[in-house]
XYZ file of C-alpha atoms in Angstrom:
588
model
C -2.158 5.127 -12.850
C -3.972 1.980 -13.899
C -5.585 1.455 -10.521
C -6.973 4.993 -10.790
C -8.552 4.640 -14.218
C -11.663 6.657 -14.941
C -13.833 3.541 -14.875
C -12.409 2.530 -11.508
C -12.951 6.024 -10.080
C -16.541 6.168 -11.367
C -17.244 2.795 -9.746
C -15.931 4.084 -6.419
C -17.879 7.322 -6.819
C -21.081 5.415 -7.598
C -21.034 3.824 -4.141
C -21.555 7.280 -2.634
C -24.509 8.292 -4.830
C -27.744 8.031 -2.857
C -30.418 5.517 -3.829
C -32.834 8.364 -4.569
C -30.419 9.857 -7.115
C -29.912 6.461 -8.729
C -33.660 6.166 -9.249
C -33.658 9.642 -10.767
C -30.869 8.532 -13.106
C -33.123 5.742 -14.383
C -35.761 8.412 -15.037
C -33.167 10.374 -16.982
C -32.344 7.318 -19.097
C -36.043 6.853 -19.880
C -36.286 10.506 -20.895
C -33.176 10.038 -23.043
C -34.875 7.222 -24.989
C -38.009 9.289 -25.513
C -35.945 12.271 -26.669
C -33.944 10.039 -29.025
C -37.004 8.554 -30.674
C -38.529 12.012 -31.037
C -35.327 13.043 -32.811
C -35.610 10.094 -35.216
C -39.217 10.895 -36.013
C -38.345 14.537 -36.649
C -35.601 13.494 -39.115
C -37.830 10.921 -40.767
C -40.630 13.480 -41.143
C -38.410 15.576 -43.418
C -38.673 13.122 -46.326
C -42.508 13.055 -46.733
C -42.724 16.790 -45.962
C -40.283 17.823 -48.714
C -41.667 15.127 -50.997
C -45.157 16.607 -50.643
C -43.756 19.959 -51.769
C -41.602 18.712 -54.665
C -43.128 15.391 -55.795
C -46.619 15.010 -54.253
C -47.624 12.279 -56.730
C -44.882 9.948 -55.490
C -45.632 10.652 -51.796
C -49.349 10.153 -52.420
C -48.616 6.553 -53.382
C -46.576 5.711 -50.218
C -48.305 2.925 -48.195
C -47.359 4.641 -44.933
C -49.309 7.763 -45.991
C -52.544 5.924 -46.805
C -54.009 6.022 -43.262
C -53.530 9.810 -43.255
C -55.142 10.165 -46.684
C -58.183 8.095 -45.735
C -58.447 9.703 -42.311
C -58.524 13.235 -43.725
C -60.459 12.200 -46.886
C -57.833 13.724 -49.192
C -58.833 13.605 -52.860
C -55.614 14.620 -54.650
C -51.819 14.702 -54.120
C -51.834 18.504 -53.916
C -53.866 18.326 -50.712
C -51.001 16.541 -48.879
C -48.845 19.681 -48.460
C -50.803 21.353 -45.638
C -51.332 18.338 -43.319
C -47.727 17.134 -43.779
C -46.448 20.654 -43.069
C -48.467 20.734 -39.837
C -47.280 17.229 -38.858
C -43.643 18.142 -39.592
C -43.927 21.326 -37.520
C -45.507 19.472 -34.567
C -42.940 16.667 -34.694
C -40.023 19.120 -34.851
C -41.463 21.179 -31.992
C -42.001 18.058 -29.881
C -38.429 16.880 -30.490
C -37.112 20.308 -29.429
C -39.223 20.305 -26.272
C -38.031 16.826 -25.331
C -34.402 17.924 -25.858
C -34.988 20.956 -23.656
C -36.648 18.832 -20.960
C -33.761 16.366 -21.061
C -31.149 19.130 -20.678
C -33.081 20.691 -17.766
C -33.496 17.365 -15.963
C -29.912 16.321 -16.646
C -28.432 19.596 -15.358
C -30.611 19.700 -12.240
C -29.821 16.078 -11.420
C -26.093 16.581 -11.939
C -25.953 19.504 -9.517
C -28.173 17.693 -7.001
C -25.678 14.826 -6.974
C -22.903 17.398 -6.534
C -24.668 18.869 -3.500
C -24.992 15.375 -1.995
C -21.304 14.667 -2.548
C -20.202 18.003 -1.040
C -22.311 17.379 2.040
C -20.955 13.852 2.458
C -17.338 15.035 2.109
C -17.958 17.704 4.743
C -19.683 15.231 7.050
C -17.001 12.557 6.738
C -14.279 15.147 7.257
C -15.871 16.487 10.443
C -16.115 12.956 11.834
C -12.436 12.170 11.257
C -10.290 11.634 14.371
C -8.346 14.590 15.680
C -5.086 12.851 14.757
C -6.112 12.986 11.075
C -6.859 16.723 11.208
C -3.521 17.415 12.879
C -1.576 15.804 10.035
C -3.212 17.500 7.035
C -3.904 20.978 5.705
C -7.514 22.107 5.916
C -7.180 23.964 2.586
C -7.038 20.601 0.783
C -10.379 19.606 2.295
C -12.005 23.010 1.718
C -10.879 22.955 -1.899
C -12.279 19.432 -2.239
C -15.654 20.486 -0.855
C -16.038 23.799 -2.680
C -14.057 23.515 -5.908
C -13.389 19.875 -6.662
C -16.880 18.593 -5.862
C -18.247 21.184 -8.291
C -15.505 20.213 -10.732
C -16.619 16.589 -10.571
C -20.184 17.687 -11.347
C -19.266 20.000 -14.228
C -16.274 18.042 -15.469
C -17.327 14.429 -14.970
C -20.961 13.778 -14.005
C -22.708 16.167 -16.406
C -20.317 15.361 -19.303
C -20.906 11.663 -18.554
C -24.669 12.124 -18.845
C -24.159 14.215 -21.975
C -21.896 11.547 -23.467
C -24.379 8.749 -22.767
C -27.151 10.751 -24.384
C -24.871 11.678 -27.292
C -23.918 8.039 -27.949
C -27.571 7.054 -27.944
C -28.443 9.937 -30.284
C -25.626 8.990 -32.651
C -26.863 5.407 -32.828
C -30.422 6.548 -33.466
C -29.431 9.083 -36.140
C -26.920 6.709 -37.698
C -29.412 3.856 -38.044
C -31.976 6.267 -39.492
C -29.548 7.615 -42.100
C -28.198 4.121 -42.866
C -31.725 2.988 -43.572
C -32.171 5.825 -46.068
C -28.678 6.196 -47.565
C -26.183 3.617 -46.228
C -23.254 4.450 -48.529
C -23.302 8.222 -48.033
C -23.851 7.831 -44.285
C -20.829 5.552 -43.860
C -18.599 7.972 -45.765
C -19.742 11.008 -43.795
C -19.714 9.388 -40.359
C -16.445 7.527 -40.974
C -14.490 10.617 -42.007
C -15.789 12.808 -39.168
C -15.362 10.059 -36.593
C -11.731 9.454 -37.534
C -10.939 13.172 -37.297
C -12.314 13.350 -33.744
C -10.440 10.198 -32.692
C -7.205 11.631 -34.105
C -7.626 14.929 -32.261
C -8.477 13.120 -28.991
C -5.265 11.089 -29.126
C -3.180 14.227 -29.731
C -4.537 16.278 -26.794
C -4.707 13.415 -24.277
C -1.367 14.107 -22.536
C -2.007 17.856 -22.353
C -5.353 17.268 -20.620
C -3.693 15.015 -18.029
C -1.190 17.769 -17.201
C -3.951 20.375 -16.949
C -5.938 18.083 -14.643
C -3.057 17.809 -12.169
C -2.343 21.544 -12.402
C -5.975 22.473 -11.640
C -6.010 20.164 -8.600
C -2.741 21.490 -7.138
C -3.310 25.184 -7.811
C -6.891 25.189 -6.490
C -5.524 23.921 -3.155
C -2.934 26.716 -3.152
C -5.586 29.363 -3.872
C -7.710 28.296 -0.901
C -4.621 28.034 1.318
C -3.378 31.558 0.609
C -6.886 32.989 1.081
C -7.171 31.295 4.472
C -3.761 32.458 5.597
C -4.114 36.052 4.397
C -7.586 36.674 5.811
C -7.058 34.531 8.924
C -4.014 36.558 9.972
C -5.266 39.945 8.776
C -3.995 41.809 11.857
C -0.433 40.641 11.321
C -0.733 41.223 7.582
C -1.793 44.840 8.166
C 0.853 45.462 10.809
C 3.698 43.850 8.841
C 2.561 45.289 5.520
C 2.805 41.900 3.777
C -0.277 42.355 1.579
C 1.781 42.331 -1.625
C 3.386 39.002 -0.685
C 0.033 37.275 -0.245
C -1.347 38.924 -3.388
C 1.641 37.715 -5.417
C 1.312 34.126 -4.170
C -2.435 34.229 -4.831
C -1.943 35.679 -8.321
C 0.552 33.005 -9.365
C -1.616 30.109 -8.123
C -4.847 31.616 -9.465
C -3.294 32.386 -12.845
C -1.964 28.835 -13.229
C -5.318 27.353 -12.238
C -7.234 29.567 -14.665
C -4.702 28.963 -17.443
C -5.125 25.200 -17.061
C -8.929 25.569 -16.908
C -8.912 27.746 -20.034
C -6.716 25.200 -21.800
C -9.248 22.462 -21.069
C -12.112 24.600 -22.383
C -10.179 25.528 -25.532
C -9.179 21.944 -26.248
C -12.748 20.739 -25.683
C -14.320 23.324 -28.024
C -11.603 24.030 -30.605
C -12.252 21.219 -33.149
C -15.954 21.934 -33.347
C -15.991 24.821 -35.834
C -13.309 23.362 -38.100
C -14.903 19.922 -38.246
C -18.409 21.330 -38.747
C -17.120 23.364 -41.701
C -15.278 20.286 -42.977
C -18.463 18.244 -42.636
C -20.463 20.793 -44.629
C -17.858 20.653 -47.396
C -18.164 16.858 -47.511
C -21.946 17.206 -47.743
C -21.601 19.754 -50.525
C -19.368 17.394 -52.527
C -21.770 14.504 -51.934
C -24.733 16.673 -52.965
C -22.983 17.821 -56.147
C -22.045 14.268 -57.099
C -25.505 12.965 -56.290
C -27.319 15.687 -58.271
C -24.997 15.349 -61.259
C -25.842 11.672 -61.596
C -29.581 12.033 -60.967
C -32.222 12.157 -63.682
C -34.987 13.820 -61.663
C -34.046 16.657 -59.316
C -37.391 16.421 -57.512
C -36.578 12.916 -56.290
C -33.068 13.897 -55.165
C -33.892 16.977 -53.065
C -35.855 15.195 -50.253
C -33.116 12.557 -49.830
C -30.333 15.154 -49.754
C -32.357 17.257 -47.334
C -32.628 14.313 -44.956
C -28.840 13.814 -45.192
C -28.187 17.504 -44.513
C -30.516 17.608 -41.498
C -29.132 14.315 -40.204
C -25.567 15.626 -40.520
C -26.593 18.909 -38.903
C -27.859 16.911 -35.905
C -24.911 14.501 -36.013
C -22.070 17.043 -35.872
C -23.028 18.657 -32.531
C -23.519 15.208 -31.014
C -20.034 14.131 -32.114
C -18.686 17.351 -30.593
C -20.493 16.556 -27.317
C -18.785 13.179 -27.104
C -15.386 14.720 -27.851
C -15.909 17.498 -25.277
C -17.052 14.963 -22.689
C -13.915 12.873 -23.244
C -11.789 16.013 -22.874
C -13.512 16.969 -19.621
C -13.207 13.376 -18.367
C -9.459 13.480 -18.853
C -9.133 16.883 -17.234
C -11.416 15.925 -14.349
C -9.661 12.676 -13.471
C -7.339 14.138 -10.811
C -10.081 16.192 -9.051
C -12.287 13.086 -9.231
C -9.558 11.065 -7.504
C -9.297 13.738 -4.781
C -13.066 13.761 -4.253
C -13.327 9.961 -4.151
C -10.473 9.853 -1.627
C -12.333 12.312 0.613
C -15.586 10.372 0.196
C -13.847 7.165 1.247
C -12.738 8.578 4.585
C -13.889 6.031 7.177
C -16.786 6.937 9.433
C -16.486 6.293 13.182
C -18.074 3.078 14.378
C -20.450 4.845 16.786
C -22.399 6.283 13.836
C -23.535 2.853 12.701
C -23.694 0.973 16.019
C -25.652 1.584 19.173
C -23.740 3.011 22.105
C -23.495 0.019 24.419
C -20.327 0.955 26.314
C -21.618 4.050 28.072
C -19.093 5.549 30.463
C -20.045 6.857 33.899
C -17.700 9.111 35.854
C -18.008 8.748 39.618
C -14.497 8.200 40.948
C -11.393 9.015 38.940
C -9.557 9.497 35.652
C -6.582 7.168 35.285
C -3.669 7.103 32.851
C -1.695 3.887 33.036
C 1.751 3.759 31.371
C 0.620 6.098 28.590
C 2.947 6.477 25.635
C 2.078 8.544 22.566
C 3.504 9.679 19.253
C 1.708 11.026 16.191
C 3.235 8.617 13.661
C 5.636 5.708 13.739
C 8.313 7.992 12.264
C 7.977 10.806 14.821
C 9.518 10.836 18.318
C 7.607 9.914 21.460
C 5.701 12.840 23.012
C 4.560 10.994 26.144
C 6.840 8.337 27.614
C 5.178 5.945 30.033
C 3.087 8.514 31.917
C 1.123 7.438 35.019
C -1.509 9.728 36.534
C -4.774 9.690 38.495
C -7.261 12.581 38.817
C -10.006 12.264 41.421
C -13.448 13.522 40.535
C -14.325 16.980 41.864
C -10.741 18.228 42.176
C -9.102 21.211 40.527
C -5.951 19.939 38.854
C -3.267 22.095 37.286
C -0.803 20.920 34.651
C 2.375 22.865 33.993
C 5.480 22.272 31.962
C 7.817 23.729 29.397
C 6.999 23.852 25.704
C 7.347 20.339 24.290
C 6.832 18.634 27.625
C 3.650 16.910 26.359
C 0.918 19.039 27.984
C -1.248 19.409 24.855
C -0.975 15.727 23.916
C -1.890 14.703 27.476
C -4.967 16.968 27.430
C -6.017 15.652 24.007
C -5.833 12.080 25.317
C -7.860 13.007 28.412
C -10.502 14.622 26.146
C -10.634 11.490 23.957
C -9.295 13.316 20.896
C -6.198 11.124 20.657
C -5.811 7.433 21.417
C -2.660 6.357 23.325
C -0.028 4.611 21.216
C 0.637 2.376 24.208
C -0.907 2.026 27.666
C -4.494 2.584 28.813
C -6.657 5.615 29.502
C -9.421 4.645 31.971
C -12.488 6.202 33.585
C -13.498 4.440 36.800
C -11.468 1.453 35.638
C -13.092 1.245 32.177
C -10.772 1.668 29.185
C -11.676 4.549 26.859
C -11.297 3.611 23.189
C -12.685 4.632 19.790
C -15.953 2.766 20.435
C -16.893 4.580 23.646
C -14.939 7.856 23.410
C -18.088 9.768 22.392
C -19.764 8.742 25.643
C -16.810 10.185 27.561
C -16.633 13.352 25.452
C -20.248 14.187 26.294
C -19.041 14.757 29.847
C -16.250 17.163 28.832
C -16.216 20.868 27.960
C -13.120 22.586 26.610
C -12.002 26.212 27.025
C -8.961 26.806 24.776
C -6.531 29.702 24.675
C -8.269 31.177 21.630
C -12.049 30.945 21.887
C -13.737 30.182 18.582
C -16.554 32.692 18.073
C -18.897 32.951 15.110
C -20.251 36.230 13.749
C -23.532 35.723 15.594
C -25.197 36.790 18.827
C -23.730 36.239 22.285
C -26.520 33.755 23.047
C -25.728 31.747 19.899
C -22.030 31.700 20.804
C -22.707 30.507 24.333
C -24.992 27.754 22.990
C -22.667 27.042 20.050
C -23.958 24.293 17.756
C -27.564 24.649 18.933
C -30.159 25.958 16.470
C -31.271 29.511 17.425
C -34.874 28.428 17.936
C -33.785 25.628 20.285
C -31.561 27.724 22.603
C -32.504 27.563 26.295
C -32.245 31.262 27.164
C -32.751 30.635 30.886
C -29.736 28.314 30.870
C -27.755 30.840 28.791
C -28.380 33.560 31.398
C -27.522 31.187 34.222
C -24.232 30.187 32.586
C -23.349 33.823 31.858
C -23.992 34.661 35.523
C -21.770 31.807 36.722
C -19.055 32.943 34.292
C -19.322 36.502 35.735
C -20.366 37.809 32.336
C -24.045 38.635 32.883
C -23.557 42.233 34.075
C -21.329 43.003 31.086
C -23.881 41.606 28.632
C -26.773 43.467 30.234
C -24.995 46.783 29.660
C -24.831 46.102 25.913
C -27.435 47.644 23.624
C -28.968 44.322 22.499
C -27.985 42.228 25.529
C -27.761 38.554 24.567
C -28.684 39.378 20.952
C -25.585 41.552 20.557
C -23.412 40.331 17.666
C -19.774 39.702 18.522
C -18.316 40.249 15.025
C -16.065 37.915 13.072
C -13.990 35.826 15.509
C -15.369 38.012 18.345
C -13.491 41.111 17.244
C -15.968 43.420 19.049
C -15.225 41.866 22.435
C -12.233 42.142 24.730
C -9.969 39.165 25.451
C -11.473 38.655 28.897
C -15.022 38.775 27.528
C -14.176 36.178 24.896
C -12.687 33.865 27.509
C -15.710 34.197 29.770
C -18.000 33.406 26.829
C -15.875 30.274 26.474
C -16.480 29.434 30.140
C -20.214 30.114 29.791
C -20.255 27.865 26.694
C -18.582 25.081 28.661
C -21.145 25.468 31.442
C -24.039 25.469 28.944
C -22.916 22.004 27.910
C -23.533 20.942 31.545
C -20.347 18.883 31.494
C -18.805 17.107 34.446
C -15.214 17.919 33.448
C -13.957 21.369 32.386
C -10.610 21.573 30.619
C -8.899 24.968 30.458
C -6.057 24.720 27.948
C -3.864 27.829 28.309
C -7.157 29.708 28.685
C -5.594 32.809 30.283
C -2.090 32.872 28.812
C -2.903 35.670 26.336
C -4.590 37.900 28.965
C -3.134 40.710 31.038
C -2.903 40.249 34.804
C -6.088 42.142 35.643
C -8.190 40.358 33.011
C -6.679 37.028 34.002
C -7.658 37.701 37.602
C -11.284 38.331 36.544
C -11.375 35.118 34.518
C -9.758 33.113 37.335
C -12.351 34.441 39.786
C -15.036 33.178 37.435
C -13.385 29.746 37.364
C -12.872 29.698 41.141
C -16.574 30.341 41.749
C -17.723 27.357 39.715
C -19.474 24.415 41.383
C -17.344 22.278 43.664
C -18.531 19.025 42.077
C -16.959 19.959 38.732
C -13.640 18.368 37.862
C -11.428 21.144 36.512
C -8.198 20.511 34.633
C -6.121 23.608 33.898
C -3.050 23.804 31.677
C -0.811 26.842 32.066
C 2.700 28.132 31.495
C 2.773 30.254 34.650
C 2.639 28.561 38.028
C 0.802 31.549 39.501
C -2.148 30.865 37.195
C -2.685 27.533 38.963
C -2.748 28.907 42.513
C -6.408 27.897 42.983
C -5.714 24.262 42.012
C -5.682 21.615 44.724
C -3.114 19.508 42.874
C -0.484 20.670 40.393
C 1.299 18.249 38.060
C 4.557 19.269 36.438
C 5.409 17.511 33.164
C 8.959 17.120 31.972
C 10.023 15.422 28.746
C 6.763 13.466 28.417
C 6.742 12.207 32.004
C 5.358 13.327 35.360
C 8.074 15.307 37.120
C 6.585 16.700 40.291
C 3.136 16.528 41.929
C 2.067 18.747 44.799
C 0.098 21.769 45.950
C 0.838 25.288 44.817
C 2.739 26.042 48.040
C 4.755 22.855 47.768
C 5.845 23.564 44.231
C 6.645 27.181 45.078
C 8.830 25.923 47.935
C-alpha cells in the first residue's frame, strides 16, 4: 500500500488539475491568510474591550490605545467603553464575514475541480481503444465518474482545503494565546491534541475497511441498476424484479452503512472533547481566580482564553474530521486517479500526417488476433482482399471470428500479428482515425437516444448544426422518408428510450440513414437484419440494395440467404477463410 499513499495519490491527482484551478487555489490561500489574521484581531480585541468595561483605568494607560484616545479626544477612562465596543463589534463582524467568504470560495472551488475531473475521466474513457472497453465493466467507469469523482471532492479535496485552513488557524490562535498566557495555552492545547491523536490511531483501520467497502459496493449499485433497467423487458416477462431489488438492497445497504460509519467516526469525538475542553477551562478559571488578588484584572484574560478555546476546539475537530475523510476516501481516490491516468490516443496531441485514401482495396495479410496473451487465438493467419465498390458478405458459425474480423476492418482492434492495409498502407493506432472517418457501421441493435428522428439520424451533431436537407436525402435513400412523413411531427417525432416507439425495421433503417448521413465510403452491416422477420428483412435489404454503386458494403450474417445481393461471399471457419464465391456458388 506504500506506493499508494495519500501523498502519492494527491501528487498524481494534482497533475490533472487545470492551471486555472491552480491559480484559484492560490487565491484561496491568500483569502485563508486574510481570514486567519482577522480571526487573530477579533480574539485580541476581546482583551481591551472587556478591560474597558471592568478596569478602564488600566486600559486607558495602554500605549497601544493612545492613538485612539488622541484621535477621538477622549478625556477620561470611562469614555473608552463606547468606541472599544464599536471596534470590537466591527472586528468580530469582519472576521465572521471573512470566514463566510472563505467557506463559500472553498466549497465552490472544490466542486469546480470535481466537475473538471469528472469531465476528464469521461473524456479519457471515451477515447480508450475498443479492446479496453471489451475487457472491463462499464459500471466501474460510471461509478467512477458519478460517485467516486464526487467522493474525491467531498472526501478528499474539500477536507484537504479545510485541513489546511484549520492548521493555519490553529497556528494563528495558538501563537496569540501563547503570547497572552503561555502556560495555560500549552496545558489546554496539549491535552486536547493528545486526545484527538489517540482517537485517530484507534479508528484508522476501521476507516480503511470502510473506504474499500464504499468503493466496491458503489460499483455493484451502478451495475445492478444498469442490468435491471437495461433488460426491463426480460425482467418484466420473467418476473425477476425481486431478485434485482434484493441484490440492489444488499449492495446499497453495505455502501450506506460504510458511509454512515465514516460520518459517525468523523463527528463522534467532537461533542465529548468539546465538553472535556470546557471542563478543563472551568478548572483553570477556578484555579486562576482563587489565586488572583483583583478579579477585574483576571476576567479579561480568562475571557480571551475562553474565546480562544471556543475557536480552537472546532478547528481541532475539522482537522480530525479531515483526516478521517482522507482515510475513507483513499480507495475512491485511487480509483479516480487510475481513471484519470488512462492514456490518450496519440492523434489528439499530434497532427494527422498519415491520412489514408481509399481508392483500390482493403487488404488483410496473415492476420492473427487474440484479446490477451492468455486467451486463445480468434483469427489464425487470415488473408483477404476486398475491392472498392463491391458488396461483400461474410458468413460463419458462432465463434468463427466474424466480429473480430469486422472490428479489425473498422480499426477498432489492432491485429496481434500480420498487417491490415488500405491501398497498401498499413493501418495502425496513429492513422486509424483517418480510416474510421470513411466507415459507417450499422449493428444488429441500433443505438437510439430519446430524441427526434432527425437527431438520431445525425447522431452526435448538435441540433442547431443538423443539415436537414441531408437528413431527408438519407431517409429517402434508406426507404424511410414516406414512413416519417406519415408521423405527426415528421422528423421531429421522438423515438422514445432506445427507440421503443419504432418497429425493428424502422430502427434498422434509421441506422442505415445514419450511416449515409456520415457520407462514408464503406458501410458495415454487422448482423443488421438477424433480429428481423422475413418481410421486414426484405424491406431493409431493398434499402441496402438501392444504395449507390460506388459504396463498399460489407455485410455479416448468419443466414446465407441474407447475403444474396452480395457479389462476393466469404465463409469463415475457425478463424480462417474457408470458402469464397458468389451466392450461387456457395449454394451449389
